[in-house]
CSV table of N, CA and C in Angstrom, one decimal:
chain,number,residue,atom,x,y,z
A,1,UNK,N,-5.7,15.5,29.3
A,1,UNK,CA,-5.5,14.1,29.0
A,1,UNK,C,-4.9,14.1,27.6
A,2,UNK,N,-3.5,13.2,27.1
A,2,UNK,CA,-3.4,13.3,26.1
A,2,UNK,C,-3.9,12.2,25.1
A,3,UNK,N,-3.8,12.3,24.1
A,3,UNK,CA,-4.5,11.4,22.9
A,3,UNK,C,-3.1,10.9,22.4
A,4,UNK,N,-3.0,9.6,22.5
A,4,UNK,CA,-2.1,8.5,21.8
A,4,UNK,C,-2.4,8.5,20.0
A,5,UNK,N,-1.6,8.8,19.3
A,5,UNK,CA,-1.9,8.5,18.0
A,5,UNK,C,-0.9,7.8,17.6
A,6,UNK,N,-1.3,6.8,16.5
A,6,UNK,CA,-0.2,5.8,15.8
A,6,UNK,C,1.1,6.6,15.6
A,7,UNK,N,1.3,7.7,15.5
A,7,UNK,CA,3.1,8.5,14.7
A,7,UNK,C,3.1,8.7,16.2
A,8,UNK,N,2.1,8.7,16.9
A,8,UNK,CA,3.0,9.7,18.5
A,8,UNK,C,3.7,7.6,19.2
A,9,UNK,N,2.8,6.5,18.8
A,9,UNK,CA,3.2,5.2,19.0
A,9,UNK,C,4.7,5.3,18.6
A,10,UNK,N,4.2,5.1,17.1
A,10,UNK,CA,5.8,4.9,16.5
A,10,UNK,C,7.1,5.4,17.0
A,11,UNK,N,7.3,6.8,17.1
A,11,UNK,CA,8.1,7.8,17.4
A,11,UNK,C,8.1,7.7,18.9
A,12,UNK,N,7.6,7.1,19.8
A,12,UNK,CA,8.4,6.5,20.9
A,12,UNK,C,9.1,4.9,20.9
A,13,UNK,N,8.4,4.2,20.2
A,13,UNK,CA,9.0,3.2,19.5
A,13,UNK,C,10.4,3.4,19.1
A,14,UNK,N,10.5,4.0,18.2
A,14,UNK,CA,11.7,4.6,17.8
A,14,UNK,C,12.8,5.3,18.3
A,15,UNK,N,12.2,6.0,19.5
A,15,UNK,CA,12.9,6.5,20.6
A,15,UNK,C,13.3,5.4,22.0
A,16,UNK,N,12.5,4.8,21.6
A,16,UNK,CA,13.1,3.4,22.8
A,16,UNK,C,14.5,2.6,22.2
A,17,UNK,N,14.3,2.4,20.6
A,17,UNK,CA,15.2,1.4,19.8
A,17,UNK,C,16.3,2.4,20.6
A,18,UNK,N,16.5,3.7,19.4
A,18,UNK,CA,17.8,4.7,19.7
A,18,UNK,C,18.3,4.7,21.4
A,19,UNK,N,17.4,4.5,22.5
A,19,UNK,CA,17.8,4.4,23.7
A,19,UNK,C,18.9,3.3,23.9
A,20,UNK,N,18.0,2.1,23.1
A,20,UNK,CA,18.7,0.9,23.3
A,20,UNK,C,19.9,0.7,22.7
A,21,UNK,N,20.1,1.5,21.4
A,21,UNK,CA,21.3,1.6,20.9
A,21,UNK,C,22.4,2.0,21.6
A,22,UNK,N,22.2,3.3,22.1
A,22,UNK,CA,22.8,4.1,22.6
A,22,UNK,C,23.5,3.1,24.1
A,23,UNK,N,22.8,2.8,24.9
A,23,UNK,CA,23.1,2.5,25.7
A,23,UNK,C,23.9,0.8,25.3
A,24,UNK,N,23.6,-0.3,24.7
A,24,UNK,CA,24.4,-1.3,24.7
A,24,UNK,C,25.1,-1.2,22.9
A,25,UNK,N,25.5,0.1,22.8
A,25,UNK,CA,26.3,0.3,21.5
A,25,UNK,C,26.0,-0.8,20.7
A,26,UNK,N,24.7,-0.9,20.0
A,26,UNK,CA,24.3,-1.9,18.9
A,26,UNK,C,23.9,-1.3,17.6
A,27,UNK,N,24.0,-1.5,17.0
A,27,UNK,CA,24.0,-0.6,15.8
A,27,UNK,C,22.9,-1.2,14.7
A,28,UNK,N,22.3,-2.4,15.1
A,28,UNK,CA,20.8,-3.0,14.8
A,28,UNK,C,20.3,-3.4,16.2
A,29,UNK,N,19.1,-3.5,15.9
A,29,UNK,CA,18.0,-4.0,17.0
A,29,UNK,C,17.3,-5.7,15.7
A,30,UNK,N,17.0,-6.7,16.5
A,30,UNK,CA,16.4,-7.4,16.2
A,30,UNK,C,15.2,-7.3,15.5
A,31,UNK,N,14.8,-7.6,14.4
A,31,UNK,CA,13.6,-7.6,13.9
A,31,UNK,C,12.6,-8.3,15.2
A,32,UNK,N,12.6,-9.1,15.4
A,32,UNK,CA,11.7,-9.7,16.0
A,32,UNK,C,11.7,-8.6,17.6
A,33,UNK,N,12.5,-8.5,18.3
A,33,UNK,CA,12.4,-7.1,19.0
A,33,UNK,C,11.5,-5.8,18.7
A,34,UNK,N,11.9,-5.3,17.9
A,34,UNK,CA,10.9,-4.4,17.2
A,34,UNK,C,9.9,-4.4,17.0
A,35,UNK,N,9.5,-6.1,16.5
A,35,UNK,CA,8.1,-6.5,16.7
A,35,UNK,C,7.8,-5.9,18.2
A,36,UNK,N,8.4,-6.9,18.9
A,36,UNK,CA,7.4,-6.9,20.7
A,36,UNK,C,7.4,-5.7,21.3
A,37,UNK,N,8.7,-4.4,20.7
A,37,UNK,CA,8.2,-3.6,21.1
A,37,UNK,C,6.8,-2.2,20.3
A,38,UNK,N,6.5,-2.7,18.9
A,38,UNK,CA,5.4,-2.5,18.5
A,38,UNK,C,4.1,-2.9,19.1
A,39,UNK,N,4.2,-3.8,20.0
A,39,UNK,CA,2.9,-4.7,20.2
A,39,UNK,C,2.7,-3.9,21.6
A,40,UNK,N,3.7,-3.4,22.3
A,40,UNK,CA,3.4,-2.8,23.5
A,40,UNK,C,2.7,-1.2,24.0
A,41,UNK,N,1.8,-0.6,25.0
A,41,UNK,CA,1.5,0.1,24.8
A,41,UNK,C,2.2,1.7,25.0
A,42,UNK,N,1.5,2.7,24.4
A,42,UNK,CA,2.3,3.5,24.9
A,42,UNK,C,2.8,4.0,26.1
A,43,UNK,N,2.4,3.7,27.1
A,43,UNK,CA,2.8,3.7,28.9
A,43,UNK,C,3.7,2.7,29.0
A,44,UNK,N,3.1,1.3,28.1
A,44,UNK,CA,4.4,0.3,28.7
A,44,UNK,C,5.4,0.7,28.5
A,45,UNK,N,5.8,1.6,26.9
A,45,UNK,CA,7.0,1.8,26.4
A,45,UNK,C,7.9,2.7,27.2
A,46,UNK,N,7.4,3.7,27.9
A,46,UNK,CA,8.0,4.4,29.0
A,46,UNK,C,8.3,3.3,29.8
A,47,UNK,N,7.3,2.8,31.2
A,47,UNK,CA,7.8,2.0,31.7
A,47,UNK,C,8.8,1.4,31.4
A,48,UNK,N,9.0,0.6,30.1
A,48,UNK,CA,10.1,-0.3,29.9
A,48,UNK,C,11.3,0.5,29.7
A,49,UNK,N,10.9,1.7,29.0
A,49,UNK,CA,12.5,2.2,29.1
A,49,UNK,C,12.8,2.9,30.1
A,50,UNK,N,11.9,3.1,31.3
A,50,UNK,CA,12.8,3.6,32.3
A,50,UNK,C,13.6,2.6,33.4
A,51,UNK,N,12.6,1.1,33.0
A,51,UNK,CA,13.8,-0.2,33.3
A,51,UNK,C,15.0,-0.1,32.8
A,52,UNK,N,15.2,-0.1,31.6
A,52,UNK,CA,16.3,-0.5,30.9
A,52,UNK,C,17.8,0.7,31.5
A,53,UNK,N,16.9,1.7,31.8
A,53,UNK,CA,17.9,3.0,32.1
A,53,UNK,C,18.4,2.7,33.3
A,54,UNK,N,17.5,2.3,34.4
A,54,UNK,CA,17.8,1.6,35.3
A,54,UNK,C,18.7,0.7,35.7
A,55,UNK,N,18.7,-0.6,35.0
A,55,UNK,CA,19.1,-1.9,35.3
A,55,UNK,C,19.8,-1.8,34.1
A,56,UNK,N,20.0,-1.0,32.9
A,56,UNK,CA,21.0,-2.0,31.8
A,56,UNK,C,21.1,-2.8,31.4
A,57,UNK,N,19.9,-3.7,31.2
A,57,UNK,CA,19.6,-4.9,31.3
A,57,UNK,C,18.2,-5.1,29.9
A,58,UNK,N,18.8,-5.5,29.1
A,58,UNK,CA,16.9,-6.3,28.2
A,58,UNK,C,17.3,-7.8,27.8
A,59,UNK,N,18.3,-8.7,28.8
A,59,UNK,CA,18.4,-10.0,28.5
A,59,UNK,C,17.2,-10.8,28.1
A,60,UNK,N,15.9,-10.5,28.8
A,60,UNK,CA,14.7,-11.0,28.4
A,60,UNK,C,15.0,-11.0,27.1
A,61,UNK,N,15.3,-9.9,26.5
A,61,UNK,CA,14.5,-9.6,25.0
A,61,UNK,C,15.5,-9.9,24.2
A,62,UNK,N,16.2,-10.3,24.5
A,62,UNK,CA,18.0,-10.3,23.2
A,62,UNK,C,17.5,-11.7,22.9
């Protein structure tokens, strides 16, 4: 079983933004984005980016 710690949080956080970069070539992410995706857990944050890889899609969140 692994242990979630706040840098292992962050650092997928961070690896979600760079996803999202990468993929709709934006070269900032929303502050308030950043927020929601800080607030989410570490499973969500996979989950959600293996939507976005999927569908190319975070119109919710723009």
């Amino acid at each position: 079983m692994s242990i979630y710690t706040k840098d292992r949080h962050q650092a997928r956080v961070e690896l979600v933004i760079d996803i999202i970069k990468g993929i709709f070539e934006k070269e900032t992410i929303p502050e308030a984005f950043k927020e929601k995706l800080n607030t989410m857990s570490y499973d969500g944050l996979g989950t959600f980016v293996m939507d976005i890889v999927k569908k190319r899609s975070v119109d919710e969140f723009f």
